[in-house]
mmCIF file of C-alpha atoms and ligand atoms in Angstrom:
data_model
loop_
_atom_site.group_PDB
_atom_site.id
_atom_site.type_symbol
_atom_site.label_atom_id
_atom_site.label_comp_id
_atom_site.label_asym_id
_atom_site.label_seq_id
_atom_site.Cartn_x
_atom_site.Cartn_y
_atom_site.Cartn_z
ATOM 1 C CA MET A 1 132.683 76.491 106.959
ATOM 2 C CA THR A 2 129.506 76.541 104.955
ATOM 3 C CA LEU A 3 126.237 75.278 106.268
ATOM 4 C CA ALA A 4 123.518 74.023 103.966
ATOM 5 C CA LEU A 5 120.410 74.711 105.995
ATOM 6 C CA ASN A 6 118.007 71.860 106.187
ATOM 7 C CA PRO A 7 114.851 73.035 107.907
ATOM 8 C CA LEU A 8 113.476 69.499 107.877
ATOM 9 C CA ALA A 9 115.901 68.574 110.611
ATOM 10 C CA LEU A 10 114.723 71.445 112.759
ATOM 11 C CA THR A 11 110.948 71.188 112.526
ATOM 12 C CA GLN A 12 109.806 67.633 112.812
ATOM 13 C CA THR A 13 106.162 68.075 113.723
ATOM 14 C CA LEU A 14 105.509 70.602 110.974
ATOM 15 C CA PRO A 15 108.219 69.803 108.401
ATOM 16 C CA PHE A 16 106.766 71.425 105.306
ATOM 17 C CA LEU A 17 106.047 75.016 106.247
ATOM 18 C CA PRO A 18 105.918 77.033 103.039
ATOM 19 C CA LEU A 19 108.131 79.914 104.164
ATOM 20 C CA ALA A 20 110.714 77.677 105.848
ATOM 21 C CA GLN A 21 111.825 75.450 102.970
ATOM 22 C CA GLY A 22 114.770 77.375 101.574
ATOM 23 C CA ASP A 23 117.804 75.223 100.815
ATOM 24 C CA ILE A 24 120.237 77.899 99.690
ATOM 25 C CA ASP A 25 123.736 77.933 101.168
ATOM 26 C CA TYR A 26 123.931 81.406 102.716
ATOM 27 C CA GLN A 27 127.725 81.420 102.467
ATOM 28 C CA THR A 28 127.772 83.701 105.473
ATOM 29 C CA GLU A 29 131.577 83.707 105.520
ATOM 30 C CA ARG A 30 131.586 85.636 102.241
ATOM 31 C CA ARG A 31 129.345 88.461 103.373
ATOM 32 C CA ALA A 32 132.148 90.671 104.639
ATOM 33 C CA GLU A 33 134.233 90.380 101.441
ATOM 34 C CA PRO A 34 134.917 93.833 99.971
ATOM 35 C CA GLY A 35 133.187 94.179 96.588
ATOM 36 C CA LEU A 36 131.222 90.973 97.119
ATOM 37 C CA ILE A 37 128.103 92.073 95.219
ATOM 38 C CA GLU A 38 130.080 93.330 92.214
ATOM 39 C CA ARG A 39 132.179 90.175 92.069
ATOM 40 C CA VAL A 40 129.182 87.859 92.316
ATOM 41 C CA LEU A 41 127.214 89.802 89.706
ATOM 42 C CA ALA A 42 130.091 89.403 87.251
ATOM 43 C CA GLU A 43 129.902 85.621 87.438
ATOM 44 C CA PRO A 44 127.962 84.052 84.566
ATOM 45 C CA ALA A 45 125.685 81.806 86.643
ATOM 46 C CA THR A 46 124.443 84.576 88.936
ATOM 47 C CA LYS A 47 120.725 85.274 88.915
ATOM 48 C CA VAL A 48 119.152 88.489 90.160
ATOM 49 C CA ILE A 49 115.665 88.568 91.621
ATOM 50 C CA LEU A 50 113.845 91.812 92.372
ATOM 51 C CA THR A 51 111.786 93.159 95.265
ATOM 52 C CA ARG A 52 109.747 96.317 95.551
ATOM 53 C CA GLU A 53 107.546 97.542 98.411
ATOM 54 C CA GLY A 54 107.499 94.146 100.086
ATOM 55 C CA LYS A 55 106.647 92.274 96.900
ATOM 56 C CA ILE A 56 108.600 90.000 94.597
ATOM 57 C CA ALA A 57 108.872 90.202 90.800
ATOM 58 C CA VAL A 58 107.333 87.422 88.727
ATOM 59 C CA PRO A 59 107.118 87.226 84.921
ATOM 60 C CA ARG A 60 104.368 89.388 83.532
ATOM 61 C CA GLY A 61 101.041 87.587 83.447
ATOM 62 C CA GLN A 62 101.795 85.438 86.495
ATOM 63 C CA GLY A 63 100.644 87.953 89.100
ATOM 64 C CA GLU A 64 96.998 87.160 88.521
ATOM 65 C CA LEU A 65 97.601 83.473 89.231
ATOM 66 C CA ALA A 66 97.980 84.079 92.968
ATOM 67 C CA ASP A 67 94.295 83.462 93.669
ATOM 68 C CA TYR A 68 94.043 80.231 91.690
ATOM 69 C CA GLU A 69 94.466 76.631 92.846
ATOM 70 C CA ASN A 70 97.057 74.280 91.397
ATOM 71 C CA VAL A 71 99.033 76.825 89.406
ATOM 72 C CA LYS A 72 102.778 77.262 89.420
ATOM 73 C CA MET A 73 104.526 80.606 89.816
ATOM 74 C CA ARG A 74 108.197 81.392 89.465
ATOM 75 C CA LEU A 75 110.511 84.281 90.128
ATOM 76 C CA ALA A 76 111.444 86.659 87.361
ATOM 77 C CA THR A 77 115.209 86.639 87.043
ATOM 78 C CA ILE A 78 117.773 88.840 85.349
ATOM 79 C CA PRO A 79 121.345 87.757 84.588
ATOM 80 C CA GLY A 80 123.726 89.298 87.112
ATOM 81 C CA ALA A 81 126.085 90.754 84.548
ATOM 82 C CA TYR A 82 123.360 92.968 83.157
ATOM 83 C CA VAL A 83 122.355 94.381 86.527
ATOM 84 C CA ALA A 84 125.843 95.456 87.641
ATOM 85 C CA HIS A 85 125.781 98.522 85.396
ATOM 86 C CA ASP A 86 122.304 99.540 86.563
ATOM 87 C CA LEU A 87 123.239 99.234 90.221
ATOM 88 C CA ALA A 88 126.022 101.756 89.745
ATOM 89 C CA GLU A 89 123.503 104.188 88.243
ATOM 90 C CA HIS A 90 120.971 103.676 91.025
ATOM 91 C CA PRO A 91 122.589 103.917 94.457
ATOM 92 C CA GLN A 92 119.092 103.846 96.008
ATOM 93 C CA ALA A 93 118.762 100.197 94.981
ATOM 94 C CA VAL A 94 119.747 97.746 97.709
ATOM 95 C CA ALA A 95 121.585 94.587 96.634
ATOM 96 C CA MET A 96 121.524 91.496 98.852
ATOM 97 C CA PHE A 97 123.657 88.377 98.387
ATOM 98 C CA LEU A 98 121.256 85.546 99.243
ATOM 99 C CA GLY A 99 123.756 82.719 98.757
ATOM 100 C CA SER A 100 124.596 79.943 96.355
ATOM 101 C CA TYR A 101 123.635 76.467 95.261
ATOM 102 C CA GLY A 102 126.300 73.865 94.726
ATOM 103 C CA GLY A 103 129.125 75.843 96.281
ATOM 104 C CA ARG A 104 131.051 78.810 94.981
ATOM 105 C CA ARG A 105 131.250 77.795 91.387
ATOM 106 C CA ASP A 106 127.600 77.236 90.643
ATOM 107 C CA GLU A 107 124.506 79.372 90.854
ATOM 108 C CA HIS A 108 124.529 82.500 93.000
ATOM 109 C CA VAL A 109 121.427 84.517 93.815
ATOM 110 C CA VAL A 110 121.410 88.264 94.411
ATOM 111 C CA ALA A 111 118.217 90.115 95.320
ATOM 112 C CA VAL A 112 117.897 93.767 94.377
ATOM 113 C CA ASP A 113 115.299 95.979 96.016
ATOM 114 C CA ILE A 114 114.143 98.795 93.738
ATOM 115 C CA THR A 115 111.579 100.406 96.054
ATOM 116 C CA ARG A 116 113.582 103.628 96.208
ATOM 117 C CA VAL A 117 114.918 103.606 92.654
ATOM 118 C CA GLU A 118 114.063 106.848 90.930
ATOM 119 C CA ARG A 119 112.608 106.471 87.484
ATOM 120 C CA LEU A 120 114.892 109.020 85.874
ATOM 121 C CA ALA A 121 114.258 108.234 82.228
ATOM 122 C CA GLY A 122 110.484 108.574 82.532
ATOM 123 C CA GLY A 123 109.582 105.330 80.855
ATOM 124 C CA SER A 124 111.015 102.731 78.582
ATOM 125 C CA GLU A 125 112.004 102.969 74.973
ATOM 126 C CA ARG A 126 111.125 100.518 72.297
ATOM 127 C CA GLY A 127 114.768 99.797 71.710
ATOM 128 C CA ALA A 128 114.993 98.062 75.060
ATOM 129 C CA ASP A 129 112.215 95.601 74.337
ATOM 130 C CA ASP A 130 114.643 92.992 73.190
ATOM 131 C CA ALA A 131 116.086 92.887 76.703
ATOM 132 C CA PHE A 132 112.716 91.774 78.033
ATOM 133 C CA ASP A 133 112.156 88.664 76.050
ATOM 134 C CA GLU A 134 109.084 87.276 77.777
ATOM 135 C CA PRO A 135 107.984 84.056 76.124
ATOM 136 C CA GLU A 136 104.348 83.146 76.667
ATOM 137 C CA ASP A 137 105.174 79.470 77.007
ATOM 138 C CA GLY A 138 107.487 80.041 79.945
ATOM 139 C CA THR A 139 110.205 77.821 78.567
ATOM 140 C CA ASN A 140 113.080 79.916 79.784
ATOM 141 C CA GLY A 141 112.161 79.874 83.443
ATOM 142 C CA GLY A 142 111.519 83.578 83.675
ATOM 143 C CA VAL A 143 115.001 84.624 82.639
ATOM 144 C CA ILE A 144 115.194 87.665 80.462
ATOM 145 C CA ALA A 145 116.762 85.857 77.583
ATOM 146 C CA GLY A 146 117.390 88.902 75.431
ATOM 147 C CA ALA A 147 119.203 90.631 78.242
ATOM 148 C CA ALA A 148 121.321 87.574 78.770
ATOM 149 C CA ARG A 149 122.326 87.463 75.146
ATOM 150 C CA ALA A 150 123.061 91.174 75.078
ATOM 151 C CA ALA A 151 125.017 91.121 78.310
ATOM 152 C CA PHE A 152 127.107 88.114 77.519
ATOM 153 C CA ALA A 153 127.756 89.348 73.999
ATOM 154 C CA GLY A 154 129.216 92.469 75.582
ATOM 155 C CA VAL A 155 126.742 94.815 73.910
ATOM 156 C CA GLY A 156 124.410 95.264 76.855
ATOM 157 C CA SER A 157 125.213 98.782 77.912
ATOM 158 C CA GLY A 158 125.866 99.951 74.398
ATOM 159 C CA ALA A 159 122.521 98.733 73.100
ATOM 160 C CA ARG A 160 120.567 100.157 76.007
ATOM 161 C CA ARG A 161 119.130 103.656 75.957
ATOM 162 C CA GLY A 162 116.625 105.446 78.162
ATOM 163 C CA ALA A 163 115.369 103.677 81.247
ATOM 164 C CA GLY A 164 117.637 100.902 82.480
ATOM 165 C CA LEU A 165 116.533 97.447 83.461
ATOM 166 C CA LEU A 166 115.848 98.358 87.073
ATOM 167 C CA GLU A 167 113.617 101.268 86.068
ATOM 168 C CA GLN A 168 111.815 99.248 83.448
ATOM 169 C CA ALA A 169 111.239 96.438 85.914
ATOM 170 C CA PHE A 170 108.511 98.482 87.624
ATOM 171 C CA ASP A 171 106.230 97.912 84.646
ATOM 172 C CA ARG A 172 107.776 94.915 82.974
ATOM 173 C CA PHE A 173 107.105 92.452 85.758
ATOM 174 C CA ASP A 174 104.146 91.577 87.922
ATOM 175 C CA TRP A 175 104.633 92.093 91.653
ATOM 176 C CA VAL A 176 103.128 89.705 94.191
ATOM 177 C CA ASP A 177 103.401 89.430 97.933
ATOM 178 C CA LEU A 178 104.727 86.384 99.709
ATOM 179 C CA ARG A 179 101.276 85.123 100.676
ATOM 180 C CA GLY A 180 100.363 85.030 96.993
ATOM 181 C CA PHE A 181 103.673 83.652 95.747
ATOM 182 C CA ALA A 182 104.831 81.011 98.232
ATOM 183 C CA PRO A 183 101.909 78.541 97.926
ATOM 184 C CA HIS A 184 102.479 78.331 94.166
ATOM 185 C CA ALA A 185 106.278 78.378 94.098
ATOM 186 C CA SER A 186 108.933 75.708 94.410
ATOM 187 C CA ALA A 187 110.336 75.358 97.922
ATOM 188 C CA ARG A 188 113.633 76.757 96.647
ATOM 189 C CA GLU A 189 112.138 79.915 95.150
ATOM 190 C CA ALA A 190 109.781 80.436 98.097
ATOM 191 C CA GLY A 191 112.898 80.428 100.268
ATOM 192 C CA GLN A 192 114.633 82.993 98.086
ATOM 193 C CA ALA A 193 111.556 85.210 98.089
ATOM 194 C CA THR A 194 111.197 84.979 101.873
ATOM 195 C CA SER A 195 114.797 86.076 102.468
ATOM 196 C CA ALA A 196 114.663 88.819 99.845
ATOM 197 C CA ILE A 197 111.383 90.286 101.053
ATOM 198 C CA SER A 198 112.350 90.094 104.745
ATOM 199 C CA LEU A 199 115.626 91.934 104.165
ATOM 200 C CA SER A 200 114.253 94.502 101.761
ATOM 201 C CA ILE A 201 111.376 95.459 104.054
ATOM 202 C CA TRP A 202 113.912 96.068 106.809
ATOM 203 C CA HIS A 203 116.168 98.200 104.583
ATOM 204 C CA ASN A 204 113.214 100.345 103.565
ATOM 205 C CA ARG A 205 111.862 100.789 107.085
ATOM 206 C CA GLN A 206 115.159 101.409 108.867
ATOM 207 C CA ARG A 207 116.905 104.277 107.140
ATOM 208 C CA HIS A 208 118.655 105.743 110.177
ATOM 209 C CA CYS A 209 120.714 104.377 113.022
ATOM 210 C CA PRO A 210 118.398 103.626 115.983
ATOM 211 C CA THR A 211 121.129 104.761 118.391
ATOM 212 C CA CYS A 212 122.365 108.051 116.943
ATOM 213 C CA GLY A 213 119.985 108.870 114.084
ATOM 214 C CA ALA A 214 122.662 109.043 111.366
ATOM 215 C CA PRO A 215 121.871 107.576 107.937
ATOM 216 C CA VAL A 216 122.754 103.921 107.468
ATOM 217 C CA ALA A 217 124.320 102.068 104.544
ATOM 218 C CA ALA A 218 123.776 98.433 103.583
ATOM 219 C CA ALA A 219 126.593 96.160 104.763
ATOM 220 C CA ASN A 220 127.597 92.492 104.879
ATOM 221 C CA GLY A 221 126.121 91.592 101.522
ATOM 222 C CA GLY A 222 122.830 93.290 102.434
ATOM 223 C CA TRP A 223 122.299 91.255 105.627
ATOM 224 C CA ALA A 224 123.275 94.162 107.862
ATOM 225 C CA GLN A 225 123.567 97.938 107.901
ATOM 226 C CA ARG A 226 126.370 100.163 109.051
ATOM 227 C CA CYS A 227 125.807 103.478 110.810
ATOM 228 C CA THR A 228 127.641 106.218 108.884
ATOM 229 C CA ASN A 229 128.565 108.211 111.988
ATOM 230 C CA ASP A 230 132.221 107.992 113.066
ATOM 231 C CA ALA A 231 131.265 109.321 116.507
ATOM 232 C CA ASP A 232 128.965 106.316 116.917
ATOM 233 C CA GLY A 233 131.752 103.938 115.936
ATOM 234 C CA ARG A 234 130.087 103.123 112.592
ATOM 235 C CA ARG A 235 128.226 100.421 114.433
ATOM 236 C CA LEU A 236 126.933 97.363 112.639
ATOM 237 C CA LEU A 237 123.139 96.964 112.748
ATOM 238 C CA PHE A 238 121.159 93.771 112.197
ATOM 239 C CA PRO A 239 117.480 93.256 111.365
ATOM 240 C CA ARG A 240 115.135 93.175 114.330
ATOM 241 C CA ILE A 241 112.820 90.185 114.256
ATOM 242 C CA GLU A 242 109.519 90.335 116.115
ATOM 243 C CA PRO A 243 108.785 86.982 117.781
ATOM 244 C CA ALA A 244 105.177 85.853 117.833
ATOM 245 C CA VAL A 245 103.586 82.736 119.271
ATOM 246 C CA ILE A 246 100.728 80.904 117.636
ATOM 247 C CA THR A 247 98.970 78.175 119.579
ATOM 248 C CA ILE A 248 96.405 75.570 118.671
ATOM 249 C CA ILE A 249 94.459 74.901 121.856
ATOM 250 C CA VAL A 250 93.061 71.376 122.201
ATOM 251 C CA ASP A 251 90.865 70.084 125.030
ATOM 252 C CA SER A 252 90.757 66.626 126.620
ATOM 253 C CA ALA A 253 88.089 65.519 124.125
ATOM 254 C CA GLY A 254 90.318 66.368 121.172
ATOM 255 C CA ARG A 255 88.374 69.467 120.189
ATOM 256 C CA ALA A 256 90.291 72.503 118.900
ATOM 257 C CA LEU A 257 89.463 76.117 119.640
ATOM 258 C CA MET A 258 88.823 78.232 116.529
ATOM 259 C CA GLN A 259 88.839 81.987 116.904
ATOM 260 C CA HIS A 260 87.672 84.911 114.787
ATOM 261 C CA ASN A 261 89.581 88.153 115.098
ATOM 262 C CA ALA A 262 87.837 91.534 114.884
ATOM 263 C CA ALA A 263 90.474 92.835 112.466
ATOM 264 C CA TRP A 264 89.815 90.199 109.809
ATOM 265 C CA LYS A 265 87.792 91.353 106.821
ATOM 266 C CA ASN A 266 86.571 87.837 106.031
ATOM 267 C CA PRO A 267 83.769 87.196 108.564
ATOM 268 C CA THR A 268 84.038 83.409 108.186
ATOM 269 C CA LEU A 269 87.811 83.199 108.770
ATOM 270 C CA TYR A 270 88.670 81.219 111.892
ATOM 271 C CA SER A 271 92.162 80.505 113.102
ATOM 272 C CA VAL A 272 94.091 79.679 116.259
ATOM 273 C CA SER A 273 95.416 81.821 119.138
ATOM 274 C CA ALA A 274 98.284 84.158 118.263
ATOM 275 C CA GLY A 275 100.115 87.184 119.543
ATOM 276 C CA PHE A 276 103.447 88.930 119.918
ATOM 277 C CA VAL A 277 105.906 87.958 122.602
ATOM 278 C CA GLU A 278 106.270 90.720 125.183
ATOM 279 C CA THR A 279 109.681 91.999 126.156
ATOM 280 C CA GLY A 280 111.006 89.959 129.038
ATOM 281 C CA GLU A 281 108.767 86.894 128.711
ATOM 282 C CA ASN A 282 109.511 83.522 127.171
ATOM 283 C CA LEU A 283 107.562 81.789 124.416
ATOM 284 C CA GLU A 284 105.562 79.485 126.695
ATOM 285 C CA HIS A 285 104.506 82.391 128.869
ATOM 286 C CA ALA A 286 103.418 84.317 125.797
ATOM 287 C CA ALA A 287 101.301 81.374 124.621
ATOM 288 C CA ARG A 288 99.611 81.053 128.038
ATOM 289 C CA ARG A 289 99.063 84.792 128.383
ATOM 290 C CA GLU A 290 97.543 85.170 124.914
ATOM 291 C CA ALA A 291 95.140 82.277 125.468
ATOM 292 C CA LEU A 292 93.995 83.756 128.759
ATOM 293 C CA GLU A 293 93.646 87.275 127.309
ATOM 294 C CA GLU A 294 91.899 86.318 124.073
ATOM 295 C CA VAL A 295 89.581 83.493 125.088
ATOM 296 C CA GLY A 296 89.907 83.082 128.874
ATOM 297 C CA ILE A 297 91.368 79.564 128.591
ATOM 298 C CA ARG A 298 94.084 78.286 130.952
ATOM 299 C CA LEU A 299 96.739 76.169 129.249
ATOM 300 C CA GLY A 300 98.466 73.085 130.613
ATOM 301 C CA GLU A 301 101.209 71.394 128.629
ATOM 302 C CA VAL A 302 102.574 73.474 125.763
ATOM 303 C CA LYS A 303 104.430 71.603 123.000
ATOM 304 C CA TYR A 304 106.578 73.158 120.298
ATOM 305 C CA LEU A 305 105.543 72.336 116.728
ATOM 306 C CA GLY A 306 107.776 74.419 114.464
ATOM 307 C CA SER A 307 108.364 77.919 113.157
ATOM 308 C CA GLN A 308 108.488 80.004 110.034
ATOM 309 C CA PRO A 309 109.330 83.609 109.212
ATOM 310 C CA TRP A 310 106.367 85.837 108.526
ATOM 311 C CA PRO A 311 107.747 89.070 107.064
ATOM 312 C CA PHE A 312 104.608 91.193 107.371
ATOM 313 C CA PRO A 313 106.679 93.108 108.211
ATOM 314 C CA SER A 314 109.206 91.209 110.374
ATOM 315 C CA SER A 315 107.652 88.467 112.475
ATOM 316 C CA LEU A 316 108.877 84.998 113.280
ATOM 317 C CA MET A 317 105.918 82.721 114.011
ATOM 318 C CA MET A 318 106.614 80.014 116.577
ATOM 319 C CA ALA A 319 103.919 77.375 116.738
ATOM 320 C CA PHE A 320 102.707 75.410 119.750
ATOM 321 C CA LYS A 321 100.038 72.872 120.539
ATOM 322 C CA ALA A 322 98.614 73.361 124.002
ATOM 323 C CA HIS A 323 96.322 71.359 126.232
ATOM 324 C CA ALA A 324 93.414 73.338 127.649
ATOM 325 C CA LEU A 325 92.912 73.016 131.421
ATOM 326 C CA THR A 326 89.588 74.846 131.183
ATOM 327 C CA THR A 327 86.961 74.940 128.420
ATOM 328 C CA ASP A 328 84.811 77.912 129.396
ATOM 329 C CA ILE A 329 85.274 80.503 126.632
ATOM 330 C CA ARG A 330 85.393 84.191 127.504
ATOM 331 C CA VAL A 331 86.413 86.219 124.439
ATOM 332 C CA ASP A 332 87.993 89.600 125.071
ATOM 333 C CA GLY A 333 85.481 91.207 122.689
ATOM 334 C CA ALA A 334 88.116 93.572 121.328
ATOM 335 C CA GLU A 335 90.713 91.515 119.467
ATOM 336 C CA THR A 336 88.877 88.192 119.554
ATOM 337 C CA VAL A 337 85.131 88.489 119.002
ATOM 338 C CA GLU A 338 84.143 84.849 118.501
ATOM 339 C CA ALA A 339 85.607 81.505 119.545
ATOM 340 C CA ARG A 340 84.236 77.962 119.289
ATOM 341 C CA TRP A 341 85.320 74.468 120.250
ATOM 342 C CA VAL A 342 85.049 72.132 117.263
ATOM 343 C CA THR A 343 85.590 68.438 116.734
ATOM 344 C CA PRO A 344 87.367 67.472 113.487
ATOM 345 C CA ASP A 345 83.980 66.497 112.011
ATOM 346 C CA GLU A 346 82.329 69.742 113.099
ATOM 347 C CA TYR A 347 85.218 71.753 111.682
ATOM 348 C CA THR A 348 85.090 69.926 108.347
ATOM 349 C CA ALA A 349 81.324 70.446 108.171
ATOM 350 C CA ALA A 350 81.747 74.160 108.943
ATOM 351 C CA LEU A 351 84.272 74.496 106.099
ATOM 352 C CA VAL A 352 82.045 72.637 103.655
ATOM 353 C CA SER A 353 78.986 74.711 104.540
ATOM 354 C CA GLY A 354 80.957 77.955 104.346
ATOM 355 C CA ARG A 355 80.291 78.898 107.968
ATOM 356 C CA MET A 356 84.045 78.819 108.548
ATOM 357 C CA SER A 357 87.021 79.297 106.252
ATOM 358 C CA ALA A 358 90.590 78.198 106.920
ATOM 359 C CA PRO A 359 93.747 80.347 107.129
ATOM 360 C CA GLY A 360 95.655 80.913 103.866
ATOM 361 C CA LYS A 361 98.044 78.440 102.306
ATOM 362 C CA ALA A 362 101.212 80.320 103.285
ATOM 363 C CA THR A 363 100.272 80.506 106.966
ATOM 364 C CA ILE A 364 101.645 78.309 109.698
ATOM 365 C CA ALA A 365 98.141 78.249 111.218
ATOM 366 C CA ARG A 366 96.858 76.221 108.285
ATOM 367 C CA TYR A 367 99.523 73.559 108.856
ATOM 368 C CA MET A 368 98.780 73.472 112.579
ATOM 369 C CA ILE A 369 95.110 72.847 111.862
ATOM 370 C CA GLU A 370 95.993 70.162 109.317
ATOM 371 C CA GLU A 371 98.230 68.444 111.868
ATOM 372 C CA TRP A 372 95.318 68.389 114.326
ATOM 373 C CA LEU A 373 92.875 67.153 111.641
ATOM 374 C CA GLY A 374 95.306 64.484 110.462
ATOM 375 C CA HIS A 375 94.964 65.416 106.809
ATOM 376 C CA GLU A 376 95.386 68.310 104.406
ATOM 377 C CA LEU A 377 92.714 70.930 104.033
HETATM 378 ZN ZN1 ZN B 1 124.744 105.433 114.822
#
């Protein structure tokens, strides 16, 4: 059966986390179909999105929008039919079937990672410009309209010379990371980008079987890898996710603890307690341990708020709100160098004066702080 994921049902306290809004139907039952990627790419309503070095392709000119407020960004897309030929020429590209909207017969989305694509043709030729029809007014939603016309007219490969679409994409699109893209994107496209970037980072970092060291090949529509060693049983490998807890610590007076980390370049950035879960401990233990290590605070009740993936490179952030049993701050001085209790009014005043700045718009920390404040930042 298919399952249309609805994250809203899963995260009630923090229902609108930017990296946990995807509504695509994964169609997991299709992943093992032989020739799945080729078959899906041949369907007329299939869109291809591109990743490279942990970033996502957006139409040229949109990359610089990441730092602005109230601007919209969208994914650059290529019609699937046009990409099929290029994939055959570039076995280093990794194709990932992200799923479909509206069931089998409607829109499918395939992500292609071109990080390892070799740029054989040494640049693009003028003759290919028509394939990259990039209207300034954005009316076509980022689709390469010329490529679509060429592909569906059956002249795509014949008209193309020199560098193919995947090679040209290096220069023809802007590339932005998820922190820059998600706050400006629709929930649907932020979801696609999160899946595509998470998977592609894994494919680029894990090139060999962790058990036997043999090379691996993408499998299951790009959601897994298969070891190529018969002696190792050609084992199926799945992405490793690194669980992390993030905890907003609140005392009996309703104050929250804001911390500054030594590793942060922005000296005014303050956020909440966070750290990786150790092997063999549960989430609540990790939250209590991190609070004690970082700021010397003992936690009482720990309440789950929600979660979102954080593929930098492969974390899953699980958020908690915890009641502080003690208020005496002792920072560790290494990871955490500054920590302060603030009332909502004091925090707002610190933001306005510039003494503190809030975590970025894609972060779960920002939503945790907003939940505590009772309004958006
Ligand atoms: Zn192996």
